[in-house]
Amino acid sequence: MISTLAPTGTAPASGMTEASRRRAMAKANRVVTFRIKRCDGPGKASYWQDFKVTVPKNANVISCLQQIAANPVTADGKPSTPVVWDSGCLEEVCGACTMVINGKVRQSCSCLIDDYAPNEGDVMTLEPMSKFPVVRDLWVDRSRLFHNLKRVQAWVPIDGTYNLGAGPKETPASQATHYVLSTCMSCGCCLEACPQFNEIPDQGSKEANEAAWNSAFIGAHAISQARLFNAHETGKELKEERLDVLMGTGGVNDCGNAQNCVKVCPKHIPLTESIAVIGRQVTFHAIAKFFRG
Amino acid sequence: MSQHRVIVVGGGLAGLSASVRIAEAGLPVDLFSLVPVKRSHSVCAQGGINACNEVARQQGFSEYEHFDETIYGGDFLADQHPVLEMANWAPKIIDLLDRMGVPFNRTSEGNRDLRLFGGSLFKRTHFAGATTGQQLIYALDEQVRRYEAEGKVNKYEFWEFLGPIIHEGRAVGIVAQDMRTMQIRSFRADAVVMATGGCGLVYGKSTMSVMCTGAAAARCFRAGAWYGNPEMIQVHPTAIPGADKLRLMSESARGEGGRVWVPKKAKDPRDPKQIPESERWYFLEEKYPAYGNIVPRDIATREIFDVCVNMGLGVGGENQVYLDLTHRDPDYLTRKLGGILEIYEKFVGDDPRFTPMKIFPAVHYSMGGLWTTYTKGSYNPGTALPKHKSGSPAPLDAKVGLGMQLGAPNNSMTNIPGLYAFGEVNFAYHGANRLGANALLSCIFDGLFCGVSVFNYVKNEAPGKAPAEGLASGAFDESVSRETARMKSLVDSASAGASDPATNPYAIGKELGDEMTAACTVVRTETRVKQCLTKIAELKDRYAKVKLSDAAGWTNQSFSYARAVGDMLAVAEAIALGSLERRESRGAHYRSDYPDRNDAEFMKTSLAKHEAGKTTLEFVPIDASLVAPTARTYGKKDTKKPEMAAAAS
Amino acid sequence: MSHSVAAAPDQSFLDKNYFLIRRLHSLTGIVPIGVFLIAHLVTNSSAAWGAFALREQLPGVNATADKGLAYFWKEVMWINTQIPHLLLIEITLWASIAFHSVFGVYFAMSGKSNTNRYSYQSNWRYSLQRISGYIGILFIFYHVATLRWGWTFLVPGGTKWSAEFAGSTLAAAIQGSENGYTFGGVLVTLLYFLGVTMLVYHFANGLWTAAITWGITISAAAQRRWGYVCAGLGAALMVMGWVSILVFAVVNPGLTRELEEGLQKGHSSLVEPSGNERLARAVRHDDELVVGGMNLNSNRTSKE
Ligand SMILES: Cc1cc2nc3c(=O)[nH]c(=O)nc-3n(C[C@H](O)[C@H](O)[C@H](O)COP(=O)(O)OP(=O)(O)OC[C@H]3O[C@@H](n4cnc5c(N)ncnc54)[C@H](O)[C@@H]3O)c2cc1C
Ligand code: HEM
Ligand code: SF4
Ligand code: SF4
Ligand code: FES
């Protein structure tokens, strides 16, 4: 488990972290403007709308959106419609609420206004993720991300749910490595920030979309999952098939090593390490295939 | 040749394990979920999953003891046979999850590591870091994706279940709506499995995810399915208050020495670190010298509640108390509790190693849910055994089929044939109080064990003779037009800027949550609950005139929410009715006017039924023929080894 | 068993050979292009450090600067006498550059730079890798066209480069005339600084990414360590590149030419024909060829 807690040596004895100092300065019940990029549906033009929200301390983006939904009146007093957004757990484990906040992708549920807009009149901008088609307002359709998990067969091919005894043993060290990879919540931050992963316009049908996705860059998310399953004792069974996909068009080769993915991943997954591991596996796989035929 | 199909509604642990099992058996599955299944509420579970294991077994633990402590923890309200079967299956479930690749924590030898959890003297809880639920659901999600790629499971994500379709007394499909396009349509199926989770949103804020409205269960309830033990709502003592959600602070914080206190002076404005020891009230330690801060969960919850709500001593005058770890070595805390302390730091901003946390109890889990039945297994001792002595040899081995008959078509089936309820939405297993780390188990057990029942029902019972595919379309069309009309009436109400709180769905939802939290949580009384029922009636009237502010025919979220509010009112009414009629105290249900357990009258399931628009409640006997009830004291006299009573999440 | 999304049967040539092309792209960046870049910069910068490598005493060459220029001249002359090798090397090099840059442009176009939002250092390096590729190929084109192919209309002052007067013609081409700086010369010099900077960066950063691509550096720590190595190499090459330009930006073309003429007169005693050289003479039956590097040069140019 990677801890974001500051090492004790560096934390002041008062218990004030950098964040808590910033948050302590934030004014209670200040009015913050939410500038939201809205869109009524696929194919419709986007437009910006401002809402003024009275923000209590410790409020997050979701609680402000809830306020807007309950009383959707714009900053200039015009009645509007509730902003649409996606959310689930509200504690940064489900990945649903991902959006672009003040220009950077992150989860909105863990985004505290105190950190971003501590003063009266500050502005927060909310935009939908740009790499996936917008459903409405801040809600995007991330089917492609889940489809990419199918491309690399991100599962362990067990024999079935019958009672067949325990799984393979594993050392604590290897568990620790795999656990971190396995905390990926398919939020898509890594894809949103990746210069090599770009939006594919709707192709009209599910099949056409999937075909287009199949040849486009798969992204750090699925590459890292392929690494996880390639490392599993039983998951290895499909390793070669996964590598065949990953050495092809849209596979690991399309990564340009900008390494944005690893910086925006909320779960601190070592994505660039995964990319290098898969790079190595693909190298050996290609050599093996060359000699084996 | 006609093709049978099964619909599974809900993609949490229960729904996913059911889908895997049923698809594997050879029936195509249509899987419906409000959210991509990987994002279901089950991801939130942190603590772990219980099962007897070799280490514990060799120390004297057994499946039987696991069963016994679950019954005891549930204050003898659960039907006992299903619990026995669940405990017997638990080790097999862990093995299976292990094979699926769940990264369970390991010992140095590479075996699955275990942790101690509330309600047991043995380490019997398997865990994967601080995100066990997430890891389990991912493993199942992957297996479902595998079947999806093979065409055996068809996912309908972002589809909302609107109701079961009942034809000639059995479930033959569902009506559902695409939340993006707003298309309403019917789906045929030979059996429908409800696995839609809990109903925390009825209380406004809880530790649950935003889709846990209980609306899906309510829709079945309104269609004639019975609802069991609605009043049994678990309130966890330590959660982080928040504007949108009450995030869980695991009980292990107190297990590691956390002290609960409030300033003696009401609304003391000082920084907690500036308040001298003499001016702090460690009320749990004072009131329970033997147990101190690790009193059983329901007691801790009630005491914190009392101090804040009745005495007005909450920190800063608000409903919160300090949970203080600052006397412990910060490095030790990082090692032991890093994960959960990080959540606190992320959402509150303070580092709990140096600043006391502010916490308050929060609604956490619903033991109640759709009522289901089962076929008893072969273990029937004649007279119930006394409470099992911890660590003594089990009176029976852990053979499958002792508690429930494997494959009996009615296992976990509601009173409506063909309509099943799995997971948290199933009222079975946990009685009046759930033990920590037993919920994940019951969800997966339902899916795997009762999935076979679904298969057998489809093959051998009514659908075998008359598959849903071949039925006349009447019932299907009728349900679509009913739901379309319901939508139309709501959307037509929309007028720009409809902000009158009397008819604003968000205002109604919030008032409902506040009222339910005030009346039907920690301490309940006859007068307060009656008041609550009056309030619900008022809200229902207002709801009849509800006005939306969005008339969009595309991805209209406020419409979906408004529709759910109507269903939440139905769940709330059942909860309140149960809280009123159960005139005793049992498990999570505490009536200060009836503080004792009353087995003679109330060791019974409270059964809510909805007929002709009216909710009624009756008490039906339970099957407690395996273990005889005893007082649930948690060995209060044993001061050397206090345990945490109920769950540590 | 395979649930994988089956590869479409009607795959394009690119799709079928995707891995090979990608890895060849990576490889060609290092060998031969990168290796050539190193050799080229080492040679060119010898004009600055050659005095320390020049072991014999040349008549009339005494100043340190002169010694450097003399060494450089010798190097160029030597290279330009390795006929069959040179041909082979040039063909490989050109094929590689063509391959690397055609696909480089194609791959670069598949990305969308987003440093405005994610202004991380690694992201800047990613974008710069693409930009430096574009600028680099333009520079290479200009560099080769003007000096190798004799497209003198692109050279301010119209100087034609020749191997036997390598230093002086280069200096004149860079400075914009044979007798000192012109405005056009300033632009050319700046272009040289830009081009060399971009190419050295591109190579050094490429070396860093290639280690990830091939799976050589795995952990973040290894990538960081290899990054220091690449940065070190890059810095060294950068110094060599800048120094080379600097030398020819400051030397007097006229005086350099005098030096070179002197060197040519004493040529046979200065340059001991190597085995290859003898072979070349034998093949061509043309002893003059060696000295007449010019002729040789223009012959080849017309072939290309
Ligand atoms: C913070 C927290 C921590 C917990 N920790 C533990 C723990 O450590 N150990 C333990 O054993 N238990 C724990 N629990 C309890 C446990 O997590 C839940 O009981 C369990 O996950 C419920 O799973 P489920 O499959 O029944 O439903 P859920 O996971 O809630 O899934 C419900 C599914 O139904 C779908 N759905 C709902 N309504 C509709 C509709 N109308 N139409 C279509 N689909 C619908 C949803 O989309 C979702 O897919 C914890 C609970 C919380 C809140
Ligand atoms: C002197 C000339 C050049 C040298 C020495 C050189 C060297 C390299 C090297 C070593 C790499 C790293 C390969 C890897 O990451 O695997 C690379 C990558 C790259 N080069 Fe070049 N290159 C040169 C010219 C060019 C040109 C002219 C272009 C055209 C635009 C170009 C475009 C690229 C691109 C886009 C990449 C990144 C490829 C990827 O990450 O997939 N290069 N180059
Ligand atoms: S390292 Fe690769 S996957 Fe990650 S952001 Fe950069 S290009 Fe994208
Ligand atoms: S790897 Fe990280 S950023 Fe990417 S989807 Fe997973 S959790 Fe999100
Ligand atoms: S709502 Fe689950 S991550 Fe934000």
Tab-separated table of C-alpha atoms and ligand atoms in Angstrom, chain A residues 91, chain B residues 9-16 32-37 39-50 117 132-133 137 159-162 195-198 207-209 211-216 219 245 248 364-365 422-425 434-441 443 648-649, ligand 1:
chain	number	residue	atom	x	y	z
A	91	GLU	CA	-14.465	7.911	-1.852
B	9	VAL	CA	-30.210	-7.123	-12.010
B	10	GLY	CA	-27.163	-5.708	-10.256
B	11	GLY	CA	-23.482	-6.147	-10.880
B	12	GLY	CA	-22.097	-6.075	-7.353
B	13	LEU	CA	-20.520	-9.150	-5.828
B	14	ALA	CA	-23.848	-10.953	-5.661
B	15	GLY	CA	-24.891	-10.183	-9.226
B	16	LEU	CA	-21.513	-10.955	-10.729
B	32	PHE	CA	-28.342	-5.061	-15.818
B	33	SER	CA	-26.667	-2.380	-13.800
B	34	LEU	CA	-27.021	1.322	-13.145
B	35	VAL	CA	-23.274	1.707	-13.437
B	36	PRO	CA	-20.556	-0.268	-15.208
B	37	VAL	CA	-20.521	-3.333	-12.991
B	39	ARG	CA	-18.068	0.456	-10.267
B	40	SER	CA	-20.768	-1.174	-8.148
B	41	HIS	CA	-20.966	-0.344	-4.476
B	42	SER	CA	-19.131	-3.526	-3.492
B	43	VAL	CA	-15.856	-1.736	-4.324
B	44	CYS	CA	-16.214	0.212	-1.081
B	45	ALA	CA	-15.736	-2.748	1.256
B	46	GLN	CA	-12.395	-2.518	2.992
B	47	GLY	CA	-12.046	-4.972	5.834
B	48	GLY	CA	-12.240	-8.478	4.487
B	49	ILE	CA	-14.204	-11.672	4.053
B	50	ASN	CA	-14.725	-14.342	6.675
B	117	PHE	CA	-12.284	-9.141	13.182
B	132	THR	CA	-10.923	-6.260	-0.134
B	133	GLY	CA	-14.313	-5.541	-1.682
B	137	ILE	CA	-15.428	-7.476	-7.351
B	159	TRP	CA	-29.763	0.595	-17.620
B	160	GLU	CA	-32.143	1.080	-14.761
B	161	PHE	CA	-34.418	-1.683	-13.579
B	162	LEU	CA	-37.959	-0.345	-13.283
B	195	ALA	CA	-28.827	-8.314	-6.661
B	196	THR	CA	-29.299	-4.603	-6.241
B	197	GLY	CA	-27.626	-4.025	-2.885
B	198	GLY	CA	-28.598	-1.815	0.027
B	207	THR	CA	-21.409	5.042	4.031
B	208	MET	CA	-22.927	3.686	0.834
B	209	SER	CA	-22.534	4.650	-2.808
B	211	MET	CA	-26.829	4.307	-6.376
B	212	CYS	CA	-27.795	2.498	-3.162
B	213	THR	CA	-31.301	3.938	-3.097
B	214	GLY	CA	-33.102	0.676	-2.503
B	215	ALA	CA	-35.379	1.696	-5.384
B	216	ALA	CA	-34.981	-1.597	-7.220
B	219	ARG	CA	-40.096	-1.764	-7.162
B	245	LYS	CA	-21.259	11.129	2.070
B	248	LEU	CA	-16.236	4.908	6.833
B	364	HIS	CA	-23.878	1.484	6.940
B	365	TYR	CA	-25.739	-1.674	5.970
B	422	PHE	CA	-29.134	-12.240	-3.762
B	423	GLY	CA	-26.652	-10.256	-1.697
B	424	GLU	CA	-27.438	-7.269	0.464
B	425	VAL	CA	-30.934	-7.023	-0.993
B	434	ARG	CA	-24.305	-8.221	10.589
B	435	LEU	CA	-20.835	-9.254	11.652
B	436	GLY	CA	-18.019	-7.476	9.893
B	437	ALA	CA	-16.675	-9.263	6.821
B	438	ASN	CA	-19.743	-11.483	6.551
B	439	ALA	CA	-21.519	-9.378	3.938
B	440	LEU	CA	-19.066	-10.042	1.147
B	441	LEU	CA	-19.367	-13.700	1.998
B	443	CYS	CA	-23.162	-11.941	-1.491
B	648	ALA	CA	-15.412	-3.952	12.180
B	649	SER	CA	-16.660	-3.237	8.760
D	1	LIG	C1	-17.930	1.460	3.361
D	1	LIG	C2	-18.354	0.032	3.414
D	1	LIG	C3	-17.459	-0.938	3.803
D	1	LIG	C4	-17.839	-2.272	3.846
D	1	LIG	N1	-16.903	-3.190	4.212
D	1	LIG	C5	-17.271	-4.500	4.252
D	1	LIG	C6	-16.314	-5.491	4.608
D	1	LIG	O1	-15.156	-5.185	4.892
D	1	LIG	N2	-16.683	-6.777	4.635
D	1	LIG	C7	-17.952	-7.150	4.305
D	1	LIG	O2	-18.215	-8.335	4.315
D	1	LIG	N3	-18.872	-6.232	3.944
D	1	LIG	C8	-18.572	-4.920	3.915
D	1	LIG	N4	-19.516	-3.995	3.547
D	1	LIG	C9	-20.822	-4.429	3.055
D	1	LIG	C10	-20.729	-4.913	1.606
D	1	LIG	O3	-19.829	-4.102	0.913
D	1	LIG	C11	-22.055	-4.867	0.846
D	1	LIG	O4	-23.035	-5.436	1.603
D	1	LIG	C12	-21.964	-5.637	-0.459
D	1	LIG	O5	-20.930	-5.136	-1.233
D	1	LIG	C13	-23.248	-5.597	-1.256
D	1	LIG	O6	-23.048	-6.223	-2.499
D	1	LIG	P1	-24.236	-6.495	-3.503
D	1	LIG	O7	-23.710	-7.320	-4.591
D	1	LIG	O8	-25.379	-7.024	-2.782
D	1	LIG	O9	-24.681	-5.073	-4.033
D	1	LIG	P2	-23.878	-3.833	-4.594
D	1	LIG	O10	-22.452	-4.038	-4.653
D	1	LIG	O11	-24.415	-2.664	-3.883
D	1	LIG	O12	-24.357	-3.758	-6.088
D	1	LIG	C14	-25.656	-3.385	-6.448
D	1	LIG	C15	-25.767	-3.477	-7.932
D	1	LIG	O13	-27.105	-3.295	-8.315
D	1	LIG	C16	-27.193	-2.347	-9.319
D	1	LIG	N5	-28.477	-1.687	-9.207
D	1	LIG	C17	-29.017	-1.116	-8.110
D	1	LIG	N6	-30.221	-0.601	-8.426
D	1	LIG	C18	-30.432	-0.870	-9.718
D	1	LIG	C19	-31.481	-0.589	-10.622
D	1	LIG	N7	-32.580	0.047	-10.246
D	1	LIG	N8	-31.375	-0.996	-11.889
D	1	LIG	C20	-30.257	-1.649	-12.308
D	1	LIG	N9	-29.253	-1.954	-11.492
D	1	LIG	C21	-29.331	-1.559	-10.227
D	1	LIG	C22	-26.043	-1.463	-9.120
D	1	LIG	O14	-25.674	-0.843	-10.319
D	1	LIG	C23	-24.985	-2.436	-8.665
D	1	LIG	O15	-24.373	-3.022	-9.773
D	1	LIG	C24	-19.153	-2.642	3.522
D	1	LIG	C25	-20.074	-1.676	3.144
D	1	LIG	C26	-19.686	-0.341	3.107
D	1	LIG	C27	-20.712	0.685	2.778
